[in-house]
Amino acid sequence: MANDIFSVVTAEFETPEQANAFADKFGECEQLDMELYKYLGFDDFPSRSDNIDIAGSKWFYLNDLPDVYENKVRFTVISAWYIPDKLFEKIARQESCSIIGYAEDEYRNAWTLFEFNQDFDDYETYESFLRDDTISQFK
């Protein structure tokens, strides 16, 4: 089983100002891997069980700072075993945005497409339909 899951995420907002306001919430920590925990209100790294409860993965962190273009924000998250679905749902609801993205494991042999929206009661995931192609080639 792969340990690292790479999620490439695009959050779409109604206006460029909302996108910039979201992206501005990141970049103040000395450690990049603490940024998402700070966003969630933590001053220190939570326990694994807390991570699973709040984000859906035993650990997770930003791979890079968010990049804004027009009304969209792109960022990547690395997590353990699964996409941090609860984190993405929380961002979509809290920021009133739509999130789409894809995730692939460290070996690029398993991937998922996903979508979160502030109005959804649940999130959508789409299993790979092109096993021979990586999501990078699909994109």
Coordinates of N, CA, C and O in Angstrom, one line a residue:
M1 N 0.8 -1.2 0.0 CA 0.0 0.0 0.0 C 0.9 1.2 0.0 O 1.8 1.3 0.7
A2 N 0.6 2.2 -0.8 CA 1.3 3.4 -0.9 C 1.0 4.3 0.4 O -0.1 4.2 0.9
N3 N 2.0 5.0 0.8 CA 1.8 5.8 2.0 C 1.4 7.2 1.6 O 0.6 7.8 2.2
D4 N 2.1 7.8 0.6 CA 1.9 9.2 0.3 C 0.9 9.3 -0.9 O 1.0 8.7 -1.9
I5 N -0.1 10.2 -0.6 CA -1.1 10.5 -1.6 C -0.9 12.0 -2.0 O -0.9 12.9 -1.1
F6 N -0.7 12.3 -3.3 CA -0.5 13.7 -3.7 C -1.9 14.2 -4.3 O -2.3 13.6 -5.3
S7 N -2.5 15.2 -3.7 CA -3.7 15.8 -4.2 C -3.4 17.1 -4.8 O -2.9 18.0 -4.1
V8 N -3.8 17.3 -6.0 CA -3.7 18.6 -6.7 C -5.1 19.2 -6.8 O -6.0 18.6 -7.3
V9 N -5.2 20.3 -6.1 CA -6.5 20.9 -5.8 C -6.7 22.3 -6.5 O -5.7 23.1 -6.4
T10 N -7.9 22.5 -7.0 CA -8.2 23.8 -7.5 C -9.5 24.2 -6.8 O -10.5 23.5 -6.8
A11 N -9.4 25.4 -6.0 CA -10.6 25.9 -5.4 C -11.1 27.1 -6.2 O -10.3 28.0 -6.5
E12 N -12.3 27.0 -6.6 CA -12.9 28.1 -7.4 C -13.9 29.0 -6.6 O -14.8 28.4 -6.0
F13 N -13.6 30.3 -6.7 CA -14.4 31.2 -5.9 C -15.3 32.1 -6.9 O -15.0 32.1 -8.1
E14 N -16.2 32.8 -6.4 CA -17.0 33.7 -7.2 C -16.2 34.9 -7.7 O -16.4 35.3 -8.8
T15 N -15.3 35.4 -6.9 CA -14.5 36.6 -7.3 C -13.0 36.4 -7.1 O -12.6 35.6 -6.2
P16 N -12.2 37.1 -7.8 CA -10.8 37.1 -7.6 C -10.4 37.6 -6.1 O -9.4 37.1 -5.6
E17 N -11.2 38.5 -5.6 CA -10.9 39.0 -4.2 C -11.1 37.9 -3.2 O -10.3 37.7 -2.3
Q18 N -12.1 37.0 -3.4 CA -12.3 35.9 -2.5 C -11.1 34.9 -2.6 O -10.6 34.3 -1.6
A19 N -10.7 34.7 -3.8 CA -9.5 33.7 -4.0 C -8.3 34.3 -3.4 O -7.6 33.5 -2.7
N20 N -8.0 35.6 -3.5 CA -6.8 36.2 -2.9 C -6.9 36.1 -1.4 O -6.0 35.9 -0.7
A21 N -8.1 36.4 -0.8 CA -8.3 36.3 0.6 C -8.0 34.9 1.2 O -7.4 34.8 2.2
F22 N -8.5 33.9 0.5 CA -8.2 32.5 0.9 C -6.7 32.2 0.8 O -6.1 31.7 1.8
A23 N -6.0 32.5 -0.3 CA -4.6 32.3 -0.4 C -3.8 33.1 0.6 O -2.7 32.6 1.1
D24 N -4.2 34.2 1.0 CA -3.5 35.0 2.0 C -3.5 34.4 3.4 O -2.8 34.9 4.2
K25 N -4.3 33.4 3.6 CA -4.4 32.8 4.9 C -3.2 31.9 5.1 O -3.0 31.3 6.2
F26 N -2.4 31.7 4.1 CA -1.2 30.7 4.2 C 0.1 31.5 3.9 O 0.1 32.6 3.3
G27 N 1.1 31.0 4.5 CA 2.5 31.5 4.2 C 3.1 32.2 5.4 O 4.1 32.8 5.3
E28 N 2.4 32.2 6.6 CA 2.9 32.9 7.8 C 3.7 31.9 8.7 O 4.3 32.4 9.6
C29 N 3.5 30.7 8.5 CA 4.2 29.7 9.4 C 5.7 29.5 9.0 O 6.0 29.6 7.8
E30 N 6.5 29.2 9.9 CA 7.9 28.9 9.6 C 8.0 27.6 9.0 O 8.9 27.3 8.2
Q31 N 7.1 26.7 9.2 CA 7.1 25.3 8.6 C 5.9 25.2 7.7 O 4.7 25.4 8.1
L32 N 6.1 24.9 6.4 CA 5.1 24.7 5.5 C 4.1 23.6 5.9 O 2.9 23.7 5.7
D33 N 4.6 22.6 6.5 CA 3.7 21.5 6.9 C 2.8 21.8 8.1 O 1.9 21.1 8.4
M34 N 2.9 23.0 8.7 CA 2.0 23.4 9.7 C 0.9 24.3 9.2 O -0.1 24.5 9.9
E35 N 1.0 24.8 8.0 CA 0.0 25.7 7.4 C -1.4 25.3 7.5 O -2.3 26.0 7.9
L36 N -1.7 24.1 7.1 CA -3.1 23.6 7.1 C -3.6 23.4 8.5 O -4.8 23.6 8.8
Y37 N -2.7 23.0 9.4 CA -3.2 22.9 10.8 C -3.5 24.2 11.4 O -4.5 24.4 12.2
K38 N -2.7 25.2 11.1 CA -3.0 26.6 11.5 C -4.3 27.1 11.0 O -5.1 27.7 11.7
Y39 N -4.6 26.8 9.7 CA -5.8 27.1 9.1 C -7.0 26.5 9.8 O -8.1 27.1 10.0
L40 N -6.8 25.3 10.3 CA -7.9 24.6 11.1 C -7.9 25.0 12.5 O -8.8 24.5 13.3
G41 N -7.0 25.9 13.0 CA -7.1 26.4 14.3 C -6.2 25.8 15.3 O -6.2 26.1 16.5
F42 N -5.2 25.0 14.9 CA -4.3 24.3 15.8 C -3.0 25.1 15.9 O -2.5 25.7 15.0
D43 N -2.4 25.1 17.1 CA -1.1 25.8 17.4 C 0.0 24.8 17.3 O 1.2 25.2 17.2
D44 N -0.3 23.5 17.3 CA 0.7 22.5 17.2 C 0.1 21.3 16.5 O -1.1 21.3 16.2
F45 N 0.9 20.3 16.1 CA 0.4 19.2 15.3 C -0.5 18.4 16.2 O -0.1 18.0 17.3
P46 N -1.7 18.1 15.7 CA -2.6 17.2 16.5 C -2.2 15.7 16.4 O -1.3 15.4 15.6
S47 N -2.8 14.9 17.2 CA -2.5 13.5 17.2 C -3.1 12.9 15.9 O -3.9 13.5 15.2
R48 N -2.6 11.6 15.6 CA -3.1 11.0 14.4 C -4.6 10.8 14.4 O -5.3 10.9 13.4
S49 N -5.1 10.4 15.6 CA -6.6 10.2 15.6 C -7.4 11.5 15.4 O -8.4 11.5 14.8
D50 N -6.8 12.6 15.9 CA -7.4 13.9 15.7 C -7.4 14.2 14.2 O -8.3 14.8 13.6
N51 N -6.2 13.9 13.6 CA -6.1 14.2 12.1 C -7.1 13.4 11.3 O -7.7 14.0 10.4
I52 N -7.3 12.2 11.7 CA -8.3 11.4 11.0 C -9.7 12.0 11.2 O -10.5 12.1 10.2
D53 N -10.0 12.4 12.4 CA -11.3 13.0 12.7 C -11.5 14.3 12.0 O -12.6 14.6 11.5
I54 N -10.5 15.2 11.9 CA -10.7 16.5 11.4 C -10.4 16.6 9.9 O -11.0 17.5 9.2
A55 N -9.6 15.7 9.3 CA -9.2 15.8 7.9 C -9.5 14.5 7.1 O -9.5 14.6 5.9
G56 N -9.6 13.4 7.8 CA -9.8 12.2 7.0 C -8.5 11.4 6.7 O -8.5 10.5 5.9
S57 N -7.3 11.9 7.2 CA -6.1 11.2 6.9 C -5.2 11.4 8.2 O -5.3 12.3 8.9
K58 N -4.3 10.4 8.4 CA -3.5 10.4 9.6 C -2.5 11.5 9.7 O -2.1 12.0 10.8
W59 N -2.1 12.1 8.6 CA -1.3 13.3 8.5 C -1.5 13.9 7.1 O -1.9 13.3 6.2
F60 N -1.2 15.2 7.0 CA -1.4 15.9 5.8 C -0.7 17.3 5.9 O -0.5 17.8 7.0
Y61 N -0.2 17.8 4.8 CA 0.4 19.1 4.8 C 0.4 19.7 3.4 O 0.3 18.9 2.4
L62 N 0.6 21.0 3.3 CA 0.7 21.6 2.0 C 2.0 21.3 1.4 O 3.1 21.3 2.1
N63 N 2.0 21.0 0.1 CA 3.3 20.7 -0.6 C 3.9 22.0 -1.1 O 5.1 22.1 -1.2
D64 N 3.1 23.0 -1.3 CA 3.5 24.3 -1.8 C 2.5 25.3 -1.4 O 1.3 25.0 -1.0
L65 N 2.8 26.6 -1.4 CA 1.9 27.6 -1.1 C 0.9 27.8 -2.2 O 1.2 27.6 -3.4
P66 N -0.3 28.2 -1.9 CA -1.4 28.3 -2.9 C -1.0 29.4 -4.0 O -0.3 30.4 -3.7
D67 N -1.4 29.1 -5.2 CA -1.1 29.9 -6.4 C -2.4 30.4 -6.9 O -3.3 29.7 -7.2
V68 N -2.6 31.8 -7.0 CA -3.9 32.4 -7.4 C -3.8 32.8 -8.8 O -2.8 33.3 -9.3
Y69 N -4.9 32.5 -9.5 CA -5.0 33.0 -10.9 C -6.5 33.2 -11.1 O -7.3 32.3 -10.9
E70 N -6.8 34.5 -11.4 CA -8.2 35.0 -11.5 C -9.0 34.6 -10.3 O -8.6 35.0 -9.2
N71 N -10.1 33.8 -10.4 CA -10.9 33.5 -9.2 C -10.6 32.1 -8.7 O -11.4 31.5 -8.0
K72 N -9.4 31.5 -9.1 CA -9.1 30.2 -8.7 C -7.8 30.1 -7.9 O -6.9 31.0 -8.1
V73 N -7.7 29.2 -7.0 CA -6.5 29.0 -6.2 C -6.1 27.5 -6.4 O -6.9 26.6 -6.1
R74 N -4.9 27.3 -6.7 CA -4.3 26.0 -6.9 C -3.3 25.7 -5.8 O -2.5 26.5 -5.5
F75 N -3.4 24.5 -5.2 CA -2.4 24.1 -4.2 C -2.3 22.5 -4.2 O -3.2 21.9 -4.8
T76 N -1.3 22.0 -3.7 CA -1.1 20.6 -3.6 C -1.0 20.2 -2.1 O -0.4 20.9 -1.3
V77 N -1.6 19.0 -1.8 CA -1.6 18.5 -0.4 C -1.0 17.1 -0.5 O -1.4 16.3 -1.3
I78 N -0.1 16.8 0.4 CA 0.4 15.4 0.6 C -0.2 14.9 1.9 O -0.3 15.5 2.9
S79 N -0.8 13.6 1.8 CA -1.4 13.0 2.9 C -1.1 11.6 3.0 O -0.5 11.0 2.0
A80 N -1.5 10.9 4.1 CA -1.2 9.5 4.3 C -2.4 8.7 3.9 O -3.5 8.9 4.4
W81 N -2.2 7.7 3.0 CA -3.1 6.7 2.6 C -4.3 7.1 1.8 O -4.7 6.5 0.9
Y82 N -4.9 8.2 2.2 CA -6.2 8.7 1.6 C -6.1 10.2 1.3 O -5.4 10.9 2.0
I83 N -7.0 10.7 0.5 CA -7.2 12.1 0.3 C -7.8 12.6 1.7 O -8.6 11.9 2.3
P84 N -7.4 13.8 2.1 CA -8.0 14.4 3.3 C -9.4 15.0 3.0 O -9.6 16.2 2.9
D85 N -10.3 14.1 2.8 CA -11.7 14.5 2.3 C -12.4 15.4 3.3 O -13.0 16.4 2.8
K86 N -12.3 15.2 4.6 CA -12.9 16.1 5.5 C -12.3 17.5 5.5 O -13.0 18.5 5.7
L87 N -11.0 17.6 5.2 CA -10.3 18.9 5.1 C -10.9 19.6 3.9 O -11.2 20.8 4.0
F88 N -11.0 18.9 2.7 CA -11.5 19.6 1.5 C -12.9 20.0 1.7 O -13.3 21.1 1.2
E89 N -13.7 19.2 2.3 CA -15.1 19.5 2.6 C -15.2 20.8 3.5 O -16.0 21.7 3.2
K90 N -14.4 20.8 4.5 CA -14.4 21.9 5.4 C -14.0 23.2 4.7 O -14.6 24.3 4.9
I91 N -13.0 23.2 3.8 CA -12.6 24.3 3.1 C -13.7 24.8 2.2 O -14.0 26.0 2.1
A92 N -14.3 23.9 1.4 CA -15.4 24.2 0.5 C -16.6 24.9 1.3 O -17.1 25.9 0.8
R93 N -16.9 24.3 2.4 CA -18.0 24.9 3.2 C -17.6 26.3 3.8 O -18.4 27.2 3.8
Q94 N -16.4 26.3 4.5 CA -16.0 27.5 5.2 C -15.8 28.7 4.2 O -16.1 29.8 4.5
E95 N -15.2 28.4 3.1 CA -14.8 29.4 2.1 C -15.8 29.7 1.0 O -15.7 30.5 0.2
S96 N -16.9 28.9 1.1 CA -18.0 29.0 0.0 C -17.4 28.9 -1.4 O -17.6 29.8 -2.2
C97 N -16.7 27.8 -1.6 CA -16.0 27.6 -2.9 C -16.3 26.2 -3.4 O -16.8 25.4 -2.6
S98 N -16.0 26.0 -4.6 CA -16.0 24.6 -5.2 C -14.6 24.1 -5.3 O -13.7 24.8 -5.7
I99 N -14.4 22.9 -4.9 CA -13.1 22.3 -5.0 C -13.1 21.1 -6.0 O -14.0 20.2 -5.9
I100 N -12.2 21.1 -6.9 CA -12.1 19.9 -7.8 C -10.6 19.5 -7.8 O -9.7 20.4 -7.5
G101 N -10.3 18.3 -8.1 CA -8.9 17.9 -8.1 C -8.7 16.5 -8.4 O -9.7 15.7 -8.7
Y102 N -7.5 16.0 -8.3 CA -7.2 14.7 -8.5 C -6.1 14.3 -7.5 O -5.4 15.1 -7.0
A103 N -6.0 13.0 -7.3 CA -5.0 12.5 -6.3 C -4.4 11.2 -7.0 O -5.1 10.5 -7.6
E104 N -3.1 11.1 -6.7 CA -2.4 9.9 -7.2 C -1.4 9.4 -6.1 O -1.0 10.3 -5.3
D105 N -1.2 8.1 -6.1 CA -0.3 7.7 -5.0 C 1.2 7.9 -5.5 O 1.5 8.4 -6.6
E106 N 2.1 7.6 -4.6 CA 3.5 7.9 -4.9 C 4.1 7.1 -6.0 O 5.1 7.4 -6.6
Y107 N 3.4 6.0 -6.4 CA 3.9 5.2 -7.5 C 3.1 5.5 -8.8 O 3.4 4.9 -9.8
R108 N 2.2 6.4 -8.8 CA 1.4 6.8 -9.9 C 0.6 5.7 -10.6 O 0.4 5.6 -11.8
N109 N 0.2 4.7 -9.8 CA -0.5 3.6 -10.3 C -1.9 3.5 -9.8 O -2.7 2.6 -10.1
A110 N -2.3 4.4 -9.0 CA -3.7 4.5 -8.5 C -4.1 6.0 -8.4 O -3.3 6.8 -7.8
W111 N -5.2 6.4 -8.9 CA -5.6 7.8 -8.7 C -7.1 7.9 -8.7 O -7.9 7.0 -9.0
T112 N -7.5 9.1 -8.2 CA -8.9 9.4 -8.0 C -9.2 10.9 -8.4 O -8.3 11.7 -8.1
L113 N -10.3 11.1 -9.0 CA -10.8 12.5 -9.2 C -11.8 12.8 -8.1 O -12.5 11.9 -7.7
F114 N -11.8 14.1 -7.7 CA -12.8 14.4 -6.6 C -13.3 15.8 -6.8 O -12.8 16.6 -7.5
E115 N -14.5 16.0 -6.2 CA -15.2 17.3 -6.2 C -15.9 17.5 -4.9 O -16.5 16.6 -4.4
F116 N -15.7 18.7 -4.4 CA -16.4 19.1 -3.1 C -17.0 20.5 -3.4 O -16.5 21.3 -4.1
N117 N -18.2 20.7 -2.8 CA -18.9 21.9 -3.0 C -19.6 22.3 -1.7 O -20.0 21.4 -1.0
Q118 N -19.7 23.5 -1.4 CA -20.3 23.9 -0.1 C -21.8 23.5 0.0 O -22.3 23.4 1.1
D119 N -22.4 23.1 -1.1 CA -23.8 22.7 -1.1 C -24.0 21.2 -1.0 O -25.1 20.7 -0.8
F120 N -22.9 20.5 -1.2 CA -23.0 19.0 -1.3 C -23.2 18.5 0.2 O -22.6 19.0 1.1
D121 N -24.0 17.4 0.3 CA -24.1 16.7 1.6 C -23.0 15.7 1.7 O -22.7 15.2 2.8
D122 N -22.4 15.4 0.6 CA -21.4 14.4 0.5 C -20.4 14.8 -0.6 O -20.8 15.6 -1.4
Y123 N -19.3 14.2 -0.7 CA -18.4 14.5 -1.7 C -18.4 13.4 -2.8 O -18.9 12.3 -2.6
E124 N -18.0 13.8 -4.0 CA -17.9 12.8 -5.1 C -16.5 12.4 -5.3 O -15.6 13.2 -5.3
T125 N -16.3 11.1 -5.5 CA -15.0 10.6 -6.0 C -15.2 9.8 -7.2 O -16.3 9.1 -7.4
Y126 N -14.3 9.8 -8.1 CA -14.4 9.1 -9.3 C -13.1 8.2 -9.5 O -12.0 8.7 -9.5
E127 N -13.3 6.9 -9.5 CA -12.2 6.0 -9.6 C -11.6 6.1 -11.0 O -12.2 6.5 -12.0
S128 N -10.3 5.7 -11.0 CA -9.6 5.7 -12.3 C -10.3 4.9 -13.3 O -10.8 3.8 -13.1
F129 N -10.4 5.4 -14.5 CA -11.0 4.7 -15.6 C -9.9 4.4 -16.7 O -10.2 3.7 -17.7
L130 N -8.7 4.9 -16.5 CA -7.6 4.7 -17.4 C -6.4 4.2 -16.7 O -5.5 4.9 -16.4
R131 N -6.5 2.9 -16.3 CA -5.4 2.4 -15.4 C -4.0 2.5 -16.0 O -3.1 2.7 -15.3
D132 N -3.9 2.4 -17.3 CA -2.5 2.5 -17.9 C -2.0 3.9 -18.0 O -0.8 4.2 -18.1
D133 N -2.9 4.9 -17.8 CA -2.4 6.3 -17.9 C -2.4 6.9 -16.5 O -3.3 6.7 -15.7
T134 N -1.4 7.7 -16.2 CA -1.4 8.4 -15.0 C -2.3 9.6 -15.1 O -2.6 10.1 -16.2
I135 N -2.6 10.2 -14.0 CA -3.4 11.4 -14.0 C -2.6 12.5 -14.7 O -3.2 13.4 -15.3
S136 N -1.3 12.5 -14.6 CA -0.5 13.6 -15.2 C -0.7 13.5 -16.7 O -0.8 14.6 -17.4
Q137 N -0.8 12.3 -17.3 CA -1.0 12.2 -18.7 C -2.5 12.6 -19.1 O -2.7 13.2 -20.1
F138 N -3.4 12.3 -18.2 CA -4.8 12.6 -18.4 C -5.0 14.1 -18.4 O -5.7 14.6 -19.2
K139 N -4.3 14.8 -17.5 CA -4.4 16.2 -17.4 C -3.9 16.9 -18.7 O -4.4 17.8 -19.3

